[in-house]
RNA sequence: GGAGGGAUUCCCGAGUGGCCAAAGGGAGCAGACUGUAAAUCUGCCGGCCUUGCGCCUGCGGUGGUUCGAAUCCACCUCCCUCCA
């Protein structure tokens, strides 16, 4: 699609879709009417090297803007990342080392273009300008905002109320992020809904520097895979690496598919809305069909899992993942790509130990507990004896829990 | 600078000399039920092995008292509160 082919009003319509906040439409329309590509900034904190589905909500919006002909700055907050965004935090984060930040930034690069158009993405790091600020520059920046306004932030206010520490440098975080907008002459900054505060500071600070304030767009924050439906509403923490409730973009296909299949039904609809390419009408229809019993919820979920696995891997990979899933979990058959481990032992080898060595359990004690709990099968039969052993010279198929399999060959250590 | 309070296992949080690998809750894992859903119920929930009522590690750090310390003492580190 040629750049700027759509009239501003139509663009605005597209931009508005699926957003939470848009500050504000009038200003944005004005910017669009000037007919030059907007500078759109989205910052990514390099603390989490794995991009996950939660990031893709805003990334899809970025892609939309790109397709409308605008310039998207994928800003890696390598400088601010060393401070740590206090958003949603109840305590101070430890700063990252330079090496960690660099490594994480690299990982971002390779994953981001699964969604973004590389030709219309400008990759920047905010250390480019932030590291160069002098003491006087920082003072000037800090003068743009007041402590009272900073304390309007719920997370700061709460920490203050609960007598938890707040380090001064955390106050600086939103200001540095705002300075990014100054440095880039940003027209539009986007982010998750939880970023609203930081984005608004950007507007104010830009004014302070005599610049036209940026517009702001926020998208919904995606709940993690552990979210639950409570009284018809989805309740749960946002998807994040540190909470472990995420689906990473580079999760292997089977894992991605499996993780998506195990989210609760209510959450599936949320994922449909925020992640699927299906339009609102199609989702509505599907939802009605499930509610009416015409479509099994599992099949609706499988469709979603397939779509997303296909997007981040390939059609073949998605198909294979679906097949494997059905084979293991619906037909209760063994997958055909079970990893084989050769364990050396002249004497009968304890099953618990073998499980630990083959990586099926984190420790021998853990494996022993799993055995006693009835979670271990050898050659299709449940083994509940914690003293069970495997004979040298034989190969066993061991299953731990629902989805951990390994073929274990006990090899006598001759020669 | 002064006075006081606190630091417990992944998280929250009980525990004031032996019965403490440490209550309770959450998270996690396994089992039942299912659609590998969710909810619910049950069990587990530091590590090691020669699997014994075994050994090691463990209650901010370092020493000490004691037959025995998460619990008592000393010093140290960090956090909080009030005063200045």
GROMACS .gro file of C-alpha atoms in nm, chain A residues 6 12 19 52 67 121 148 153 344 348 350 368 407:
model
   13
    6UNK     CA    1  -0.582   0.703   0.290
   12UNK     CA    2  -0.799   0.794   1.224
   19UNK     CA    3  -0.751   0.132   2.167
   52UNK     CA    4   0.565  -1.246   2.422
   67UNK     CA    5   0.092   0.015   0.674
  121UNK     CA    6   1.095   0.042   1.136
  148UNK     CA    7   0.314   1.630   4.348
  153UNK     CA    8   0.088   0.785   4.009
  344UNK     CA    9   2.528  -4.534   3.231
  348UNK     CA   10   1.971  -5.153   3.841
  350UNK     CA   11   1.666  -4.611   4.055
  368UNK     CA   12   1.056  -3.955   4.416
  407UNK     CA   13   1.300  -4.280   2.631
   0.00000   0.00000   0.00000
